CSV table of C-alpha atoms and ligand atoms in Angstrom, one decimal:
chain,number,residue,atom,x,y,z
A,28,MET,CA,-1.9,-32.2,33.6
A,29,THR,CA,-2.6,-31.3,37.2
A,30,THR,CA,-2.2,-33.4,40.3
A,31,ALA,CA,-3.3,-32.9,43.9
A,32,SER,CA,-3.2,-34.9,47.1
A,33,ALA,CA,-4.7,-35.0,50.6
A,34,PRO,CA,-3.7,-37.1,53.6
A,35,GLY,CA,-5.8,-39.4,55.7
A,36,LYS,CA,-6.6,-38.5,59.3
A,37,ILE,CA,-7.1,-40.2,62.7
A,38,ILE,CA,-9.1,-39.0,65.7
A,39,LEU,CA,-7.1,-39.3,68.9
A,40,PHE,CA,-9.8,-38.2,71.3
A,41,GLY,CA,-13.4,-36.9,71.4
A,42,GLU,CA,-15.3,-38.5,68.5
A,43,HIS,CA,-19.1,-38.5,68.8
A,44,ALA,CA,-19.1,-35.9,71.7
A,45,VAL,CA,-17.6,-33.5,69.1
A,46,VAL,CA,-20.9,-33.6,67.2
A,47,TYR,CA,-22.4,-32.0,70.4
A,48,GLY,CA,-20.0,-29.2,70.7
A,49,ARG,CA,-17.2,-30.8,72.8
A,50,PRO,CA,-13.6,-30.6,71.7
A,51,ALA,CA,-11.8,-33.4,69.8
A,52,LEU,CA,-8.2,-34.0,68.8
A,53,ALA,CA,-7.2,-35.3,65.4
A,54,VAL,CA,-4.0,-35.6,63.4
A,55,PRO,CA,-3.2,-36.2,59.7
A,56,VAL,CA,-1.9,-39.6,58.7
A,57,THR,CA,0.4,-39.0,55.8
A,58,GLN,CA,1.2,-42.7,55.2
A,59,VAL,CA,-2.2,-42.9,53.4
A,60,HIS,CA,-3.5,-40.4,50.9
A,61,ALA,CA,-5.9,-39.6,48.1
A,62,ASP,CA,-4.4,-38.5,44.8
A,63,VAL,CA,-6.2,-36.9,41.9
A,64,GLU,CA,-4.8,-36.4,38.4
A,65,ILE,CA,-6.6,-34.3,35.7
A,66,LEU,CA,-5.7,-34.5,32.1
A,67,GLY,CA,-7.2,-33.0,28.9
A,68,SER,CA,-9.1,-35.6,26.9
A,69,ASP,CA,-9.9,-36.2,23.2
A,70,SER,CA,-13.4,-37.7,24.1
A,71,THR,CA,-16.3,-35.5,24.9
A,72,GLY,CA,-17.3,-35.0,28.5
A,73,VAL,CA,-15.7,-35.6,31.9
A,74,LEU,CA,-14.5,-39.2,32.3
A,75,ILE,CA,-13.8,-40.4,35.8
A,76,HIS,CA,-11.6,-43.3,36.6
A,77,ALA,CA,-11.4,-44.5,40.2
A,78,PRO,CA,-10.2,-48.1,40.1
A,79,GLY,CA,-10.2,-48.4,43.9
A,80,ILE,CA,-14.0,-48.2,44.0
A,81,ASN,CA,-14.4,-49.7,40.5
A,82,LEU,CA,-15.7,-46.5,39.0
A,83,HIS,CA,-15.2,-45.8,35.3
A,84,ALA,CA,-17.9,-43.4,34.2
A,85,ASP,CA,-18.9,-40.3,32.4
A,86,LEU,CA,-19.9,-37.6,34.8
A,87,ASN,CA,-23.3,-37.3,33.1
A,88,THR,CA,-24.2,-40.9,33.8
A,89,LEU,CA,-23.7,-40.6,37.6
A,90,PRO,CA,-26.4,-39.5,40.0
A,91,SER,CA,-25.9,-35.9,41.0
A,92,ASP,CA,-25.5,-36.9,44.7
A,93,HIS,CA,-22.7,-39.4,43.9
A,94,PRO,CA,-19.8,-38.5,46.2
A,95,VAL,CA,-17.4,-37.7,43.3
A,96,ALA,CA,-20.0,-36.3,40.9
A,97,SER,CA,-21.4,-34.0,43.7
A,98,VAL,CA,-17.9,-32.4,44.1
A,99,ILE,CA,-17.6,-31.7,40.4
A,100,HIS,CA,-21.1,-30.4,40.0
A,101,ASN,CA,-20.8,-28.2,43.0
A,102,PHE,CA,-17.4,-26.9,42.0
A,103,LEU,CA,-18.9,-25.9,38.7
A,104,PHE,CA,-21.8,-24.2,40.6
A,105,ILE,CA,-19.6,-22.1,42.9
A,106,SER,CA,-17.2,-21.2,40.1
A,107,ARG,CA,-20.2,-19.8,38.2
A,108,ILE,CA,-21.6,-17.9,41.1
A,109,SER,CA,-18.3,-16.3,41.9
A,110,ARG,CA,-17.8,-15.5,38.2
A,111,ALA,CA,-21.1,-13.7,38.1
A,112,GLU,CA,-20.5,-11.8,41.4
A,113,ARG,CA,-17.0,-10.8,40.3
A,114,SER,CA,-18.2,-9.6,36.9
A,115,ARG,CA,-20.6,-7.3,38.7
A,116,SER,CA,-17.9,-5.8,40.9
A,117,ASP,CA,-14.6,-6.2,38.9
A,118,SER,CA,-13.4,-4.2,36.0
A,119,GLU,CA,-13.5,-5.9,32.6
A,120,GLY,CA,-11.2,-8.8,31.9
A,121,ALA,CA,-10.5,-9.5,35.6
A,122,VAL,CA,-12.6,-12.7,35.7
A,123,GLU,CA,-11.6,-14.1,32.3
A,124,ALA,CA,-9.5,-16.9,33.5
A,125,ARG,CA,-11.8,-18.2,36.2
A,126,GLY,CA,-13.9,-21.4,36.1
A,127,GLU,CA,-16.1,-21.7,33.0
A,128,GLY,CA,-19.8,-22.5,32.9
A,129,LYS,CA,-19.1,-25.6,31.0
A,130,PHE,CA,-16.3,-28.0,31.7
A,131,PRO,CA,-13.7,-28.7,29.0
A,132,ASN,CA,-13.2,-32.4,28.1
A,133,LEU,CA,-11.4,-34.0,31.0
A,134,GLN,CA,-10.1,-37.2,32.3
A,135,ILE,CA,-10.0,-37.4,36.1
A,136,ASN,CA,-8.0,-40.2,37.7
A,137,ILE,CA,-8.6,-40.8,41.4
A,138,THR,CA,-6.5,-43.2,43.5
A,139,SER,CA,-6.5,-43.6,47.2
A,140,THR,CA,-4.6,-45.7,49.7
A,141,ILE,CA,-7.1,-44.7,52.5
A,142,PRO,CA,-9.5,-47.6,53.3
A,143,VAL,CA,-13.1,-46.6,52.7
A,144,ALA,CA,-15.6,-46.1,55.7
A,145,SER,CA,-12.9,-47.0,58.3
A,146,GLY,CA,-12.4,-43.7,60.2
A,147,LEU,CA,-9.4,-42.5,58.2
A,148,GLY,CA,-11.1,-39.7,56.4
A,149,SER,CA,-11.2,-41.3,53.0
A,150,GLY,CA,-14.2,-39.3,51.8
A,151,ALA,CA,-12.9,-36.0,52.9
A,152,ALA,CA,-9.5,-36.7,51.4
A,153,VAL,CA,-10.9,-37.5,48.0
A,154,THR,CA,-13.1,-34.4,48.1
A,155,VAL,CA,-10.2,-32.1,49.1
A,156,ALA,CA,-7.8,-33.6,46.5
A,157,LEU,CA,-10.4,-33.4,43.8
A,158,LEU,CA,-11.2,-29.8,44.6
A,159,ARG,CA,-7.6,-28.8,44.6
A,160,ALA,CA,-7.0,-30.5,41.3
A,161,LEU,CA,-10.1,-28.9,39.7
A,162,SER,CA,-9.3,-25.5,41.1
A,163,SER,CA,-5.8,-25.7,39.7
A,164,TYR,CA,-6.6,-27.2,36.3
A,165,LEU,CA,-9.5,-24.9,35.7
A,166,ASN,CA,-7.6,-21.9,37.0
A,167,TYR,CA,-10.1,-21.0,39.7
A,168,PRO,CA,-8.0,-20.4,42.8
A,169,MET,CA,-9.4,-21.3,46.2
A,170,THR,CA,-8.1,-20.5,49.6
A,171,GLU,CA,-7.6,-23.3,52.3
A,172,GLU,CA,-10.7,-21.8,54.1
A,173,GLU,CA,-12.8,-22.1,50.9
A,174,VAL,CA,-11.6,-25.7,50.3
A,175,ASN,CA,-12.4,-26.5,53.9
A,176,ALA,CA,-15.9,-24.9,53.8
A,177,PHE,CA,-16.7,-26.6,50.5
A,178,ALA,CA,-15.5,-30.0,51.7
A,179,TYR,CA,-17.7,-29.6,54.8
A,180,ASP,CA,-20.8,-29.0,52.7
A,181,ILE,CA,-20.0,-32.2,50.8
A,182,GLU,CA,-19.6,-34.1,54.1
A,183,LYS,CA,-23.0,-32.8,55.1
A,184,LEU,CA,-24.5,-34.1,51.9
A,185,HIS,CA,-23.3,-37.6,52.6
A,186,HIS,CA,-23.0,-37.9,56.4
A,187,GLY,CA,-26.0,-36.3,57.9
A,188,THR,CA,-24.7,-34.1,60.8
A,189,PRO,CA,-20.9,-34.3,60.7
A,190,SER,CA,-18.9,-32.1,63.1
A,191,GLY,CA,-16.5,-31.0,60.3
A,192,ILE,CA,-13.4,-32.5,62.0
A,193,ASP,CA,-12.5,-34.7,59.0
A,194,ASN,CA,-12.5,-32.0,56.3
A,195,THR,CA,-10.6,-29.6,58.7
A,196,VAL,CA,-7.7,-32.0,59.5
A,197,VAL,CA,-7.5,-33.3,55.9
A,198,THR,CA,-7.5,-29.7,54.4
A,199,TYR,CA,-5.0,-28.2,56.7
A,200,ALA,CA,-2.9,-31.4,57.2
A,201,LYS,CA,-2.1,-30.3,60.8
A,202,PRO,CA,-2.9,-31.6,64.3
A,203,VAL,CA,-6.2,-29.9,65.1
A,204,TYR,CA,-8.0,-29.2,68.4
A,205,PHE,CA,-11.5,-29.1,67.0
A,206,ILE,CA,-14.6,-27.5,68.3
A,207,LYS,CA,-17.6,-27.5,65.9
A,208,GLY,CA,-18.3,-24.0,64.5
A,209,GLN,CA,-15.2,-22.4,66.0
A,210,PRO,CA,-12.1,-21.1,64.1
A,211,ILE,CA,-9.5,-23.7,63.4
A,212,GLU,CA,-7.1,-24.2,66.3
A,213,THR,CA,-4.0,-26.3,65.9
A,214,PHE,CA,-1.9,-27.7,68.7
A,215,LYS,CA,1.8,-28.3,69.1
A,216,VAL,CA,3.3,-31.6,70.0
A,217,GLY,CA,5.8,-31.2,72.9
A,218,THR,CA,7.5,-34.5,72.4
A,219,PRO,CA,6.7,-36.7,69.3
A,220,PHE,CA,5.0,-40.0,70.2
A,221,THR,CA,4.0,-43.2,68.3
A,222,ILE,CA,0.6,-44.6,67.7
A,223,VAL,CA,-0.3,-47.9,66.1
A,224,ILE,CA,-3.5,-47.8,64.0
A,225,ALA,CA,-5.2,-51.1,63.3
A,226,ASP,CA,-8.1,-51.7,60.9
A,227,THR,CA,-10.8,-54.2,61.8
A,228,GLY,CA,-11.5,-54.5,58.1
A,229,ILE,CA,-15.1,-53.9,58.8
A,230,SER,CA,-16.5,-50.9,57.0
A,231,ALA,CA,-19.0,-49.1,59.1
A,232,PRO,CA,-20.9,-46.0,57.9
A,233,THR,CA,-20.3,-43.2,60.4
A,234,LYS,CA,-23.7,-41.8,59.5
A,235,GLU,CA,-25.4,-44.8,61.2
A,236,SER,CA,-23.4,-44.7,64.5
A,237,VAL,CA,-23.9,-40.9,64.7
A,238,ALA,CA,-27.6,-41.4,64.2
A,239,ASP,CA,-27.7,-44.1,66.9
A,240,VAL,CA,-25.9,-41.9,69.4
A,241,ARG,CA,-28.4,-39.2,68.6
A,242,LYS,CA,-31.3,-41.5,69.4
A,243,LEU,CA,-29.7,-42.3,72.8
A,244,TRP,CA,-29.2,-38.5,73.4
A,245,GLU,CA,-32.8,-37.7,72.5
A,246,ALA,CA,-34.1,-40.3,74.9
A,247,ASP,CA,-32.1,-39.0,77.9
A,248,LYS,CA,-30.4,-35.7,77.2
A,249,MET,CA,-29.3,-35.2,80.7
A,250,LYS,CA,-27.4,-38.4,80.9
A,251,TRP,CA,-25.7,-38.1,77.6
A,252,GLU,CA,-24.8,-34.4,78.0
A,253,GLY,CA,-22.9,-35.6,81.1
A,254,VAL,CA,-21.1,-38.3,79.2
A,255,PHE,CA,-20.2,-35.9,76.4
A,256,ASP,CA,-18.9,-33.5,79.1
A,257,GLU,CA,-16.6,-36.2,80.4
A,258,VAL,CA,-15.3,-36.9,76.9
A,259,GLY,CA,-14.7,-33.1,76.4
A,260,GLU,CA,-12.7,-33.0,79.6
A,261,ILE,CA,-10.6,-36.0,78.4
A,262,ALA,CA,-9.9,-34.2,75.1
A,263,ARG,CA,-8.9,-31.0,77.0
A,264,ALA,CA,-6.6,-32.8,79.3
A,265,ALA,CA,-5.1,-34.7,76.4
A,266,LYS,CA,-4.3,-31.5,74.5
A,267,GLU,CA,-2.4,-30.2,77.6
A,268,LYS,CA,-0.4,-33.5,78.0
A,269,ILE,CA,0.5,-33.5,74.3
A,270,GLU,CA,1.7,-29.9,74.5
A,271,THR,CA,3.8,-30.4,77.6
A,272,GLY,CA,5.3,-33.6,76.2
A,273,ASP,CA,3.7,-35.9,78.9
A,274,TRP,CA,2.4,-38.2,76.2
A,275,ARG,CA,2.7,-41.3,78.4
A,276,LEU,CA,-0.2,-39.9,80.4
A,277,LEU,CA,-2.4,-40.1,77.3
A,278,GLY,CA,-2.7,-43.9,77.7
A,279,GLU,CA,-5.1,-43.7,80.7
A,280,LEU,CA,-7.1,-41.0,78.9
A,281,MET,CA,-7.5,-43.2,75.8
A,282,ASN,CA,-8.7,-46.1,78.0
A,283,ARG,CA,-11.3,-43.9,79.7
A,284,ASN,CA,-12.4,-42.5,76.3
A,285,HIS,CA,-12.8,-46.0,75.0
A,286,ALA,CA,-15.0,-47.0,77.9
A,287,LEU,CA,-17.2,-44.0,77.3
A,288,LEU,CA,-17.5,-44.9,73.6
A,289,GLN,CA,-18.5,-48.4,74.6
A,290,GLU,CA,-21.2,-46.8,76.7
A,291,MET,CA,-22.4,-44.9,73.6
A,292,THR,CA,-22.7,-48.4,71.9
A,293,VAL,CA,-20.3,-47.5,69.1
A,294,SER,CA,-17.7,-50.1,69.9
A,295,SER,CA,-17.9,-53.7,68.7
A,296,PRO,CA,-16.5,-57.1,69.7
A,297,GLU,CA,-13.8,-56.8,67.0
A,298,LEU,CA,-12.8,-53.3,68.2
A,299,ASP,CA,-12.8,-54.4,71.8
A,300,ALA,CA,-10.7,-57.5,71.0
A,301,LEU,CA,-8.1,-55.3,69.2
A,302,VAL,CA,-8.1,-52.8,72.1
A,303,GLU,CA,-7.5,-55.6,74.6
A,304,ALA,CA,-4.8,-57.2,72.4
A,305,ALA,CA,-2.9,-53.9,72.2
A,306,ARG,CA,-3.0,-53.4,76.0
A,307,LYS,CA,-1.8,-56.9,76.6
A,308,ALA,CA,1.1,-56.4,74.1
A,309,GLY,CA,2.3,-53.4,76.1
A,310,ALA,CA,0.4,-50.4,74.7
A,311,THR,CA,0.1,-47.5,77.2
A,312,GLY,CA,-3.5,-47.2,76.2
A,313,ALA,CA,-5.9,-47.9,73.4
A,314,LYS,CA,-9.3,-46.9,72.0
A,315,LEU,CA,-11.5,-47.1,68.9
A,316,SER,CA,-11.2,-44.1,66.6
A,317,GLY,CA,-13.8,-42.4,64.5
A,318,GLY,CA,-17.4,-43.5,64.0
A,319,GLY,CA,-16.9,-47.0,65.5
A,320,ARG,CA,-18.7,-50.3,65.0
A,321,GLY,CA,-15.8,-51.2,62.7
A,322,GLY,CA,-13.1,-49.2,61.1
A,323,ASN,CA,-9.9,-48.5,63.1
A,324,MET,CA,-8.6,-48.4,66.6
A,325,ILE,CA,-5.5,-46.7,67.9
A,326,ALA,CA,-2.9,-47.8,70.5
A,327,LEU,CA,-0.4,-45.5,72.2
A,328,ALA,CA,3.1,-47.2,72.1
A,329,GLU,CA,6.6,-46.7,73.3
A,330,ALA,CA,8.4,-46.4,69.9
A,331,GLU,CA,10.4,-49.6,70.6
A,332,LYS,CA,7.3,-51.6,71.3
A,333,ALA,CA,5.3,-50.5,68.3
A,334,ASP,CA,6.3,-53.4,66.1
A,335,ASP,CA,5.3,-56.0,68.7
A,336,ILE,CA,2.0,-54.3,69.3
A,337,SER,CA,1.4,-54.2,65.6
A,338,SER,CA,2.1,-58.0,65.3
A,339,ALA,CA,-0.2,-58.7,68.3
A,340,LEU,CA,-2.9,-56.7,66.6
A,341,MET,CA,-2.5,-58.7,63.4
A,342,SER,CA,-2.7,-61.9,65.4
A,343,ALA,CA,-5.9,-60.6,67.1
A,344,GLY,CA,-7.6,-60.2,63.7
A,345,ALA,CA,-6.5,-56.8,62.4
A,346,LYS,CA,-6.5,-56.6,58.6
A,347,ASN,CA,-3.8,-54.0,58.5
A,348,THR,CA,-1.8,-51.8,60.8
A,349,ILE,CA,0.0,-48.4,60.4
A,350,VAL,CA,2.6,-47.2,62.7
A,351,THR,CA,2.8,-43.5,62.7
A,352,GLN,CA,4.5,-40.8,64.7
A,353,VAL,CA,2.5,-37.8,65.9
A,354,SER,CA,4.9,-34.8,65.6
B,425,PMV,O1,-15.6,-42.1,61.2
B,425,PMV,P1,-14.9,-40.8,61.0
B,425,PMV,O2,-13.4,-40.9,61.2
B,425,PMV,O3,-15.2,-40.1,59.8
B,425,PMV,O4,-15.2,-39.9,62.3
B,425,PMV,C1,-16.4,-39.5,62.7
B,425,PMV,C2,-16.3,-38.7,63.9
B,425,PMV,C3,-17.6,-38.5,64.6
B,425,PMV,O5,-17.4,-37.7,65.7
B,425,PMV,C4,-18.2,-39.8,65.0
B,425,PMV,C5,-18.6,-37.8,63.6
B,425,PMV,C6,-18.2,-36.4,63.3
B,425,PMV,O6,-18.8,-35.9,62.4
B,425,PMV,O7,-17.4,-35.8,64.0
């Protein structure tokens, strides 16, 4: 039996503008995670059990673009390619233990505590955990870079034009200062700080909000490039404050970032209500996080106020909250 796991993630600053090359900051959220277990099986084929999404199926019965099936099929594909390439260049026997052309009989169990389509990186976490489990069970080692690149390809399959921030934070499980297409850059946290994450309970596909922002941008590139520049400046300033330990100054940056996300039309009455409630309850700042329209928001909190802010968010309609320390 093999098990593998990957954490959730939350974007602190810079969502949407990151698709247009501006920097964004995101951190792992280890309180939620996706876990994959692979066992040998007596029945023929690859059986997948993912009770959280009510999936109990044989791999062959799923469409090839199904989020889980696509990871398994593509893993098989790359393991074959590498095998062929290696056998051309390596001496005999060197590739014997690598991924096989045909899967053995397997049972794959997938569980996740990350809410789906809510900005916490659920899709990327399932992909990364599944890849790691397959790579280990089938003895086809992959580096973190390979896992990240593979997970990005899967994200592209399902999300249109993703920046790659989700797969990067989930794969490396580190705070990331992310610029699309550039080598991974982590940042250090000068003084740990607390954020409260609250879920609207509304699942909102990121693909749609990203497509809507693209329509706005296409209609008036000059205006939106200016807005994205402002968001990029906020993310840059935020990184500096986090590194120097001036985390209290992040509150105002969060508020400004939220206003710009509202301008991009990706907030919603529910998200705005939670942002307001958090500020009223004493949060230093608050904003939506991720694709928007639903999903999660974050509030920056003095550690001792986090529970009060969390209760205020529940009273204002949040379906769940997570208090987490960024460190
Ligand atoms: O909704 P999430 O957490 O997957 O975040 C999406 C972030 C966007 O910037 C809106 C899109 C992207 O690909 O970066």
